[in-house]
Tab-separated table of C-alpha atoms in Angstrom:
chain	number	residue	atom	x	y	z
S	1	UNK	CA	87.994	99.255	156.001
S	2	UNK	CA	87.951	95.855	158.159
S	3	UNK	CA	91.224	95.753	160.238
S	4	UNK	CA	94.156	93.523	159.202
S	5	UNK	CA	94.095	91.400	162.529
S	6	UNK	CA	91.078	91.126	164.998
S	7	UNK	CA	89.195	88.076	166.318
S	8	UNK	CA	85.900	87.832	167.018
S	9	UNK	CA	84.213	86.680	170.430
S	10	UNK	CA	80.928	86.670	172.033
S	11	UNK	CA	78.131	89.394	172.254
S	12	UNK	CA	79.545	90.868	169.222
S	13	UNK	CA	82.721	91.509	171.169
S	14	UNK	CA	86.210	91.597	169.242
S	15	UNK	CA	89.236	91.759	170.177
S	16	UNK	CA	91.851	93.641	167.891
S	17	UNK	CA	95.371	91.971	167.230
S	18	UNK	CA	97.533	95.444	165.977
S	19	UNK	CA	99.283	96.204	168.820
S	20	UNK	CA	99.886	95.162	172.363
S	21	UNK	CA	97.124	96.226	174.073
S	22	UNK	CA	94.926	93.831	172.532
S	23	UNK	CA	91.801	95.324	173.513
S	24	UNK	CA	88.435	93.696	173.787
S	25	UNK	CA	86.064	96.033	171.991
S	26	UNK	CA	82.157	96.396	172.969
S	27	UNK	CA	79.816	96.805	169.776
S	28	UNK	CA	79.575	100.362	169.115
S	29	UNK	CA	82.845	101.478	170.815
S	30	UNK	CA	86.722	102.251	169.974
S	31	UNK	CA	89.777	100.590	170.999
S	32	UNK	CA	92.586	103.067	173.010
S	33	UNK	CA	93.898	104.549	169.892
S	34	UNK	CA	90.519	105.635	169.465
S	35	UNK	CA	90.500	104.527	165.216
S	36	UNK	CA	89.164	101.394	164.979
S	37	UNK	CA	85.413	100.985	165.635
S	38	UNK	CA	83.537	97.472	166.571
S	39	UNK	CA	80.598	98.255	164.087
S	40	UNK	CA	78.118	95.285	163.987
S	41	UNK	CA	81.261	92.347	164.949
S	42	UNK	CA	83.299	93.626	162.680
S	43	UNK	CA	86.774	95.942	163.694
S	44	UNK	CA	86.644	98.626	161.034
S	45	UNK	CA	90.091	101.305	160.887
S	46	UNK	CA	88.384	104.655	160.795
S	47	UNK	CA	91.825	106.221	159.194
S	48	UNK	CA	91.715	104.242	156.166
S	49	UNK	CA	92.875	106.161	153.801
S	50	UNK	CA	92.575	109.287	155.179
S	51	UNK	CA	95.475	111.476	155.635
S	52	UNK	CA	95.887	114.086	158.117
S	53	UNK	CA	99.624	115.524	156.958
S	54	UNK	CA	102.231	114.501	154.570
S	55	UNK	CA	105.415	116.301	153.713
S	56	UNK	CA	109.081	115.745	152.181
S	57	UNK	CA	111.532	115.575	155.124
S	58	UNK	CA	115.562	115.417	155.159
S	59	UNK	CA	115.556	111.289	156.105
S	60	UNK	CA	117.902	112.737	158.776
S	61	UNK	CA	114.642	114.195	160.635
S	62	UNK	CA	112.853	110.754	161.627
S	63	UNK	CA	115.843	110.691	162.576
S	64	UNK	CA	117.549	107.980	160.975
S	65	UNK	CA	121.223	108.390	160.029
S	66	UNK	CA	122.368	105.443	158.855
S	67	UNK	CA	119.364	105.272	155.905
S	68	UNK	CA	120.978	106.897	152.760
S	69	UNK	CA	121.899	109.748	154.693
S	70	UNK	CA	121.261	112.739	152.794
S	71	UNK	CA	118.095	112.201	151.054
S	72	UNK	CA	114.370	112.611	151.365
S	73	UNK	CA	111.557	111.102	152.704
S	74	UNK	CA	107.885	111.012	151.702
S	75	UNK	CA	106.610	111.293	155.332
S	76	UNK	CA	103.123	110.374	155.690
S	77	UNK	CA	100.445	110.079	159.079
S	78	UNK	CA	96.611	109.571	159.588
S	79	UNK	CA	95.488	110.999	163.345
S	80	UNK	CA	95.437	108.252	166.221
S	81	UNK	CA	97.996	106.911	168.496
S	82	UNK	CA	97.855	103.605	170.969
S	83	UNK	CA	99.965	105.467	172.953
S	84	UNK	CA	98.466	109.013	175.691
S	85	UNK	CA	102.546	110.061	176.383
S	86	UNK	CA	101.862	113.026	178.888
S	87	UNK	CA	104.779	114.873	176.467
S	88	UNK	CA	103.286	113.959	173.119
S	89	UNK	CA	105.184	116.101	170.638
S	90	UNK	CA	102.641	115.677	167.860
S	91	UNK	CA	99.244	115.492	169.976
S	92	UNK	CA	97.266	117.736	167.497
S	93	UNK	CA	97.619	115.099	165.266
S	94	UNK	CA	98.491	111.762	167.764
S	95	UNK	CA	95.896	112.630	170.140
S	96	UNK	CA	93.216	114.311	167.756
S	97	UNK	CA	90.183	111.366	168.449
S	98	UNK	CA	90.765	111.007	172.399
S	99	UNK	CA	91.266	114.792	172.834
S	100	UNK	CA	88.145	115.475	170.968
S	101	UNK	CA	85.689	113.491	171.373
S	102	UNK	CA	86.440	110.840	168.975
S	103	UNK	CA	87.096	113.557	165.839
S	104	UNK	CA	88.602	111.813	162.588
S	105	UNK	CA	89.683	114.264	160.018
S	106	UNK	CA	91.972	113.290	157.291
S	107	UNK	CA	91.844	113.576	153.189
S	108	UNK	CA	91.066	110.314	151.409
S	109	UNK	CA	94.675	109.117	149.699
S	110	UNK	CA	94.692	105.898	147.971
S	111	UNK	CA	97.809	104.192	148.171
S	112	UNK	CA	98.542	104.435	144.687
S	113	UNK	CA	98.528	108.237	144.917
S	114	UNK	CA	101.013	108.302	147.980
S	115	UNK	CA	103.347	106.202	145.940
S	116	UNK	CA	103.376	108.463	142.841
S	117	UNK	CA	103.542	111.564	144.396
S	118	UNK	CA	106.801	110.540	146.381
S	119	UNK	CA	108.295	109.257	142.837
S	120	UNK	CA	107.465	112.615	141.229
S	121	UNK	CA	109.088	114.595	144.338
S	122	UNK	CA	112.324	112.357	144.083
S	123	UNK	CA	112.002	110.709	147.335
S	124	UNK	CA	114.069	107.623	148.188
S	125	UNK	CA	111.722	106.520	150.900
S	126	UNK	CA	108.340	106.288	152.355
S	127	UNK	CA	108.141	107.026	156.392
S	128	UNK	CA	104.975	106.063	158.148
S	129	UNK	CA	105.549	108.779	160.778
S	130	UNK	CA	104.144	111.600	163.154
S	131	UNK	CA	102.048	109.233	164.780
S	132	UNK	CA	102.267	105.482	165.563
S	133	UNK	CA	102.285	103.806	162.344
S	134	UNK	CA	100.696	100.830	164.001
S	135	UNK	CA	97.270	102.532	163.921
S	136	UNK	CA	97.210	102.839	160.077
S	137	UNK	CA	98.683	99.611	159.472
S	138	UNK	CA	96.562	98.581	156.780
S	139	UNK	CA	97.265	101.933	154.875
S	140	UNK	CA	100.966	101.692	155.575
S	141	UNK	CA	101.167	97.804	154.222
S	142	UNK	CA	99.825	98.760	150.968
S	143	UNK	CA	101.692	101.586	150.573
S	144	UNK	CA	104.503	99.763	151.183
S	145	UNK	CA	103.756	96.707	148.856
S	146	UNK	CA	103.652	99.709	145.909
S	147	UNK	CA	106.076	101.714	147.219
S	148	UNK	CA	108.602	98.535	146.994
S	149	UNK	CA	107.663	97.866	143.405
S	150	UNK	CA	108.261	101.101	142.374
S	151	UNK	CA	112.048	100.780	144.367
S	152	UNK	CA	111.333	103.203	147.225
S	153	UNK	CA	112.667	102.182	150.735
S	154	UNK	CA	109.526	101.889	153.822
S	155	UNK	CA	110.039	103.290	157.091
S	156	UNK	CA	108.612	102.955	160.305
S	157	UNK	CA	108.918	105.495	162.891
S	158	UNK	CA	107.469	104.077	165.938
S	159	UNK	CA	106.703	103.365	169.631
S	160	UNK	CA	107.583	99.762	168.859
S	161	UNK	CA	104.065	98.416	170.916
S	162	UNK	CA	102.395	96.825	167.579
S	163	UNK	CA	101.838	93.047	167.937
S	164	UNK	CA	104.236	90.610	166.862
S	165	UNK	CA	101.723	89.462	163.922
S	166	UNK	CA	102.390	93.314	162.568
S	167	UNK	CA	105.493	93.025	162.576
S	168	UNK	CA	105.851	89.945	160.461
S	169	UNK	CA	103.417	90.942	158.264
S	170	UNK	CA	105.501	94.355	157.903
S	171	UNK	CA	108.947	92.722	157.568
S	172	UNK	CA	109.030	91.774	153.839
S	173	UNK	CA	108.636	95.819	152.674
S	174	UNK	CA	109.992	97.297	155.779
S	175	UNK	CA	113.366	98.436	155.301
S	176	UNK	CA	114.255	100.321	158.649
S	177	UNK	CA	112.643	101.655	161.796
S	178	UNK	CA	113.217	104.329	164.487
S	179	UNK	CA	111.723	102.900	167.729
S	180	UNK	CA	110.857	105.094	170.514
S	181	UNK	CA	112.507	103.665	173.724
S	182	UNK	CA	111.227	106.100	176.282
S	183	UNK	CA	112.957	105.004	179.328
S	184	UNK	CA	114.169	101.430	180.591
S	185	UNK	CA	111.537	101.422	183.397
S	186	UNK	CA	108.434	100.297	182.905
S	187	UNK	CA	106.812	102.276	185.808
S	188	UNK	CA	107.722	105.058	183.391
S	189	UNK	CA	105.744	103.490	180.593
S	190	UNK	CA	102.775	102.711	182.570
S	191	UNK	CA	102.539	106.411	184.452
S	192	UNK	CA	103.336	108.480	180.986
S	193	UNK	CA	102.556	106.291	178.192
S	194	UNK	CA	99.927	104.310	179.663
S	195	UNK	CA	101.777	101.052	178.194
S	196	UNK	CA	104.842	98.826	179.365
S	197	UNK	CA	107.628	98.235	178.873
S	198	UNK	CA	108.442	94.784	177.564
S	199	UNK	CA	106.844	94.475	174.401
S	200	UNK	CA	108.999	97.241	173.213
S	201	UNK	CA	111.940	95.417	174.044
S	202	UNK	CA	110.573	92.193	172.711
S	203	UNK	CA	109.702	93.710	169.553
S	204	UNK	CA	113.176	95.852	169.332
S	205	UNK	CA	114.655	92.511	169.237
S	206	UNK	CA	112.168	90.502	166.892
S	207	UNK	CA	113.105	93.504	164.750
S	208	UNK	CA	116.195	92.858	164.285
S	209	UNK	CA	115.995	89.449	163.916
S	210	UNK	CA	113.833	90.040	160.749
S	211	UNK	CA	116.785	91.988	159.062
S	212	UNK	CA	114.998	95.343	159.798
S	213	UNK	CA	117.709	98.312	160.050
S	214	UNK	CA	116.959	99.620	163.774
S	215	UNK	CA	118.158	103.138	165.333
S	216	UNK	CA	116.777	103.464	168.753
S	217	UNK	CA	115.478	107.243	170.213
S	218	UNK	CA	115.233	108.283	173.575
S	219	UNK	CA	113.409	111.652	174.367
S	220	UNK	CA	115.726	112.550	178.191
S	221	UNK	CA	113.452	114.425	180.626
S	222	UNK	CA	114.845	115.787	183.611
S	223	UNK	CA	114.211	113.874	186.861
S	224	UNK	CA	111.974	111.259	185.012
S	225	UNK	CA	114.081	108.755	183.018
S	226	UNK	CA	117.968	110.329	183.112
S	227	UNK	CA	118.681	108.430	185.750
S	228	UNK	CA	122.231	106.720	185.397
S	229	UNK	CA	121.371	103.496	186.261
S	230	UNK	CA	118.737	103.370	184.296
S	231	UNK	CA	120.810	105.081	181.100
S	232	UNK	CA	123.185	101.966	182.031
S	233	UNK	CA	120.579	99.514	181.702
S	234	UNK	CA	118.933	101.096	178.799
S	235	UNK	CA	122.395	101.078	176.393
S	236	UNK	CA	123.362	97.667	177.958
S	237	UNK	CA	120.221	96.207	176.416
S	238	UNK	CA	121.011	98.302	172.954
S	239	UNK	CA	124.657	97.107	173.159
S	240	UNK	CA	123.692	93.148	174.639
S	241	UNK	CA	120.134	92.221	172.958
S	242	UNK	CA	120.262	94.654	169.692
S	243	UNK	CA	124.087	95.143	168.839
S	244	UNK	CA	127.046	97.699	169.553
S	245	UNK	CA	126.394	98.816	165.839
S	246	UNK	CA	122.736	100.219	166.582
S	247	UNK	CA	122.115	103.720	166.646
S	248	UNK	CA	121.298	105.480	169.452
S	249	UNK	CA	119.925	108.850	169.735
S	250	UNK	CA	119.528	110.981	172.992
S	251	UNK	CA	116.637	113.685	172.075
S	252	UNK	CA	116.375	116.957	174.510
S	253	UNK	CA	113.084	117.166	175.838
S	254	UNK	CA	111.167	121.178	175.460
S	255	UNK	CA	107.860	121.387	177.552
S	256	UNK	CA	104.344	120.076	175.974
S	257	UNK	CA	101.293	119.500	175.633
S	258	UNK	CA	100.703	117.835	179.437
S	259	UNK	CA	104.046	117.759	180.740
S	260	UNK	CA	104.829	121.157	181.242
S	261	UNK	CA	107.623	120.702	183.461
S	262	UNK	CA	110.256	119.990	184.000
S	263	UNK	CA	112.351	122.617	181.289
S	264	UNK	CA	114.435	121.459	178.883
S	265	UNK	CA	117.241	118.767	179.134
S	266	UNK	CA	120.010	120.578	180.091
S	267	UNK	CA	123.213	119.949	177.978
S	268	UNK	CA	124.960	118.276	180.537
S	269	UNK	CA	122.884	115.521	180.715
S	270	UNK	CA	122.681	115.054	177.400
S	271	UNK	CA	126.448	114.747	177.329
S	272	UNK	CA	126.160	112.235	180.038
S	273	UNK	CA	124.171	109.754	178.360
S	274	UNK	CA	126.036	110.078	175.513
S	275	UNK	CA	129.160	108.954	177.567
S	276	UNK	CA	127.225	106.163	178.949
S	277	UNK	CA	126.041	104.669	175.651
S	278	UNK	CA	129.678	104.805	174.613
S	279	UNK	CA	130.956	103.309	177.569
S	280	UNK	CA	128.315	100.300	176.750
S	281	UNK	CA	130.319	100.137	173.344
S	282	UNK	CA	127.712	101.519	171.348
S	283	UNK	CA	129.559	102.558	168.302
S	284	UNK	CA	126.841	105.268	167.157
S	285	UNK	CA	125.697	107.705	169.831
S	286	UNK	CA	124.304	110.985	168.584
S	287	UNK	CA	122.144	114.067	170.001
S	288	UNK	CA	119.404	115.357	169.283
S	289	UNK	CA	117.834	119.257	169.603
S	290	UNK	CA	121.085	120.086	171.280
S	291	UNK	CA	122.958	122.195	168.256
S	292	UNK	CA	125.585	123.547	170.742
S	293	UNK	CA	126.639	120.169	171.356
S	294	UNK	CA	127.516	119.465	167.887
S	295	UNK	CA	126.750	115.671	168.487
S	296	UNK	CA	125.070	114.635	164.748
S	297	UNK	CA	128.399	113.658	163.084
S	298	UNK	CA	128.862	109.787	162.002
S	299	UNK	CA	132.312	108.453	162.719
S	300	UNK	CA	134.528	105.796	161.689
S	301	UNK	CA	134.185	102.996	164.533
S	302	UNK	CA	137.619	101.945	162.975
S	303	UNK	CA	139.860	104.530	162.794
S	304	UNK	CA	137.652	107.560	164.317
S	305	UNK	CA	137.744	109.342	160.960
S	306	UNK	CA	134.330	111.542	160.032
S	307	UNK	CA	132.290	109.694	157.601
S	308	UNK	CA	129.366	112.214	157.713
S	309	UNK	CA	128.436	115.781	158.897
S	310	UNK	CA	125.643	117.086	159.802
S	311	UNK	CA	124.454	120.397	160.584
S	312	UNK	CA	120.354	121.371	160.321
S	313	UNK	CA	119.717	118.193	158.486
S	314	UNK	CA	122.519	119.754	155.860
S	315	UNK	CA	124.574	116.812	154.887
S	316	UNK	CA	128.516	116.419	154.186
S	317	UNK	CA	128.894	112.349	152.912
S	318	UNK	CA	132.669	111.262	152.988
S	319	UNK	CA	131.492	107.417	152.803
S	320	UNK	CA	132.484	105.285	149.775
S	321	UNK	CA	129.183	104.310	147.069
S	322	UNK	CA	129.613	101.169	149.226
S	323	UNK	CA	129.591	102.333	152.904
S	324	UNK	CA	132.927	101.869	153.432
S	325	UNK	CA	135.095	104.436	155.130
S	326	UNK	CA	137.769	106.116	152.744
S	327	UNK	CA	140.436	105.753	154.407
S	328	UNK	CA	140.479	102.208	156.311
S	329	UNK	CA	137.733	100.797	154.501
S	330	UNK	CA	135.877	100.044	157.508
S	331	UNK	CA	132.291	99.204	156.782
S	332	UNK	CA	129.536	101.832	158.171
S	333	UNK	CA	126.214	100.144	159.478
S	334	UNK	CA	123.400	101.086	157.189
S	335	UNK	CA	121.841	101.366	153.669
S	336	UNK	CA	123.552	102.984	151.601
């Protein structure tokens, strides 16, 4: 299938438009996320519409908390990713083409099919997850377009790097989004991610502005983006730019697939950001792969009472049918 946004230039050179690398494609050769093609002039997505895993996930899992907590998600992914994250969590699937010499596997799903089969499971949602979404956009944006007829929620989970054009295009059928923000240093971003920083802010923001629900992740690795200062930075943005009532969530960090040290975030540290994001004002500050810290629970930002517990993606809701808080009617940011 021809990609959503690419330009053409000379030579039979394009230059593709999804996301913010922008790359300026030889005939015959890939972009970085190693799924779109220049065959002949012409960007063609090599993942269209071929699925490499979908499953029914707790909506809690993405994570997003603040998206009808409690029910399920149609969670969907095609191999590819504009990002090579040295800790990629999913690289069997993320890093499938560039690991192996440009391999594309994947079972042909029609949109139509994705839609039905999350309406016959009971799903509330779709999430375009696993991998960057951005690399199956044109899948994801006609899924979506059904998915919204048939009154199912879209979600992105993302790295946040696709180009503002996405984005718009997106923003009519996308309801919510968890964006990566991997550190608040863009010598970080460069060195892991091979990306930067910026247009993840930039589009954080756009976002936002678009009336897209936002919780923000941030995976902590020891001794490569905990620092304070930079945890400071990082919430004062969330807090300053995005809005006290966006979600934040501090994810521990376990060993893989390049980075094999350092070990895993140790609770402490975890604890620590969480007291800086609250210090910022964030009003939503939760933890992630850290059970023993017991950090999942949604409070009241009014009068501190618990609205909803968690425990292994089990859900207790407490909230009004509206959102509100029970006992001080104090409204909850989300969809509910």
């Amino acid at each position: 299938m021809k990609t959503l946004i690419f330009e053409k230039l000379d030579n039979n050179r394009v230059k593709c438009g999804v996301c913010h690398h922008f790359c300026v494609i030889e005939e015959g050769r890939r972009g970085l996320c190693s799924v779109r093609e220049n065959r002949g002039g012409t960007l063609e997505s090599l993942v269209y519409p071929r699925l490499i895993a979908r499953s029914i996930d707790p909506v809690e899992k993405k994570p997003l908390f603040h998206v009808k907590p409690g029910s399920f998600s149609y969670s969907i992914a095609t191999v590819g990713c504009n990002f090579k994250c040295s800790f990629c969590q999913n690289s069997d699937i993320a890093q499938m083409p560039s690991d192996h010499n440009g391999l594309v596997r994947g079972v042909d799903t029609p949109p139509e099919e994705i839609v039905a089969q999350a309406v016959k499971a009971g799903c509330a949602s779709i999430s375009y997850t696993y991998t960057e979404p951005t690399v199956y956009v044109e899948l994801a944006l006609e899924t979506a377009r059904l998915a919204r007829e048939r009154g199912l929620m879209n979600i992105f989970v993302t790295n946040g790097y696709m180009s503002s054009q996405v984005i718009r295009t997106m923003a009519p059928y996308l309801d919510a989004a968890n964006v990566d923000l991997k550190s608040f240093n863009d010598s970080f971003y460069r060195r892991e991610c091979k990306a930067k920083l910026e247009p993840v802010k930039e589009n954080l923001i756009l976002m936002k502005s678009l009336g897209i629900l936002v919780e923000v992740t941030t995976l902590l690795i020891p001794g490569l983006n905990d620092d304070t200062g930079e945890l400071e930075a990082l919430t004062a943005f969330i807090a300053g730019d995005l809005g006290v009532e966006t979600p934040w969530h501090i994810s521990r960090f376990h060993p893989c697939y390049r980075l094999t040290t350092p070990d895993v975030t140790p609770a402490a540290v975890l604890e620590t950001a969480c007291s800086i994001g609250r210090q910022a004002g964030l009003r939503y500050v939760y933890t992630g792969n850290a059970p023993e810290l017991d950090g999942e629970d949604t409070f009241c930002h009014g009068c501190g009472r618990v609205l909803v517990r968690r425990s292994a993606h089990r859900v207790k809701n407490h909230l009004l049918e509206n959102g509100n808080c029970p006992d001080c009617g104090t409204p909850l940011y989300g969809i509910f």
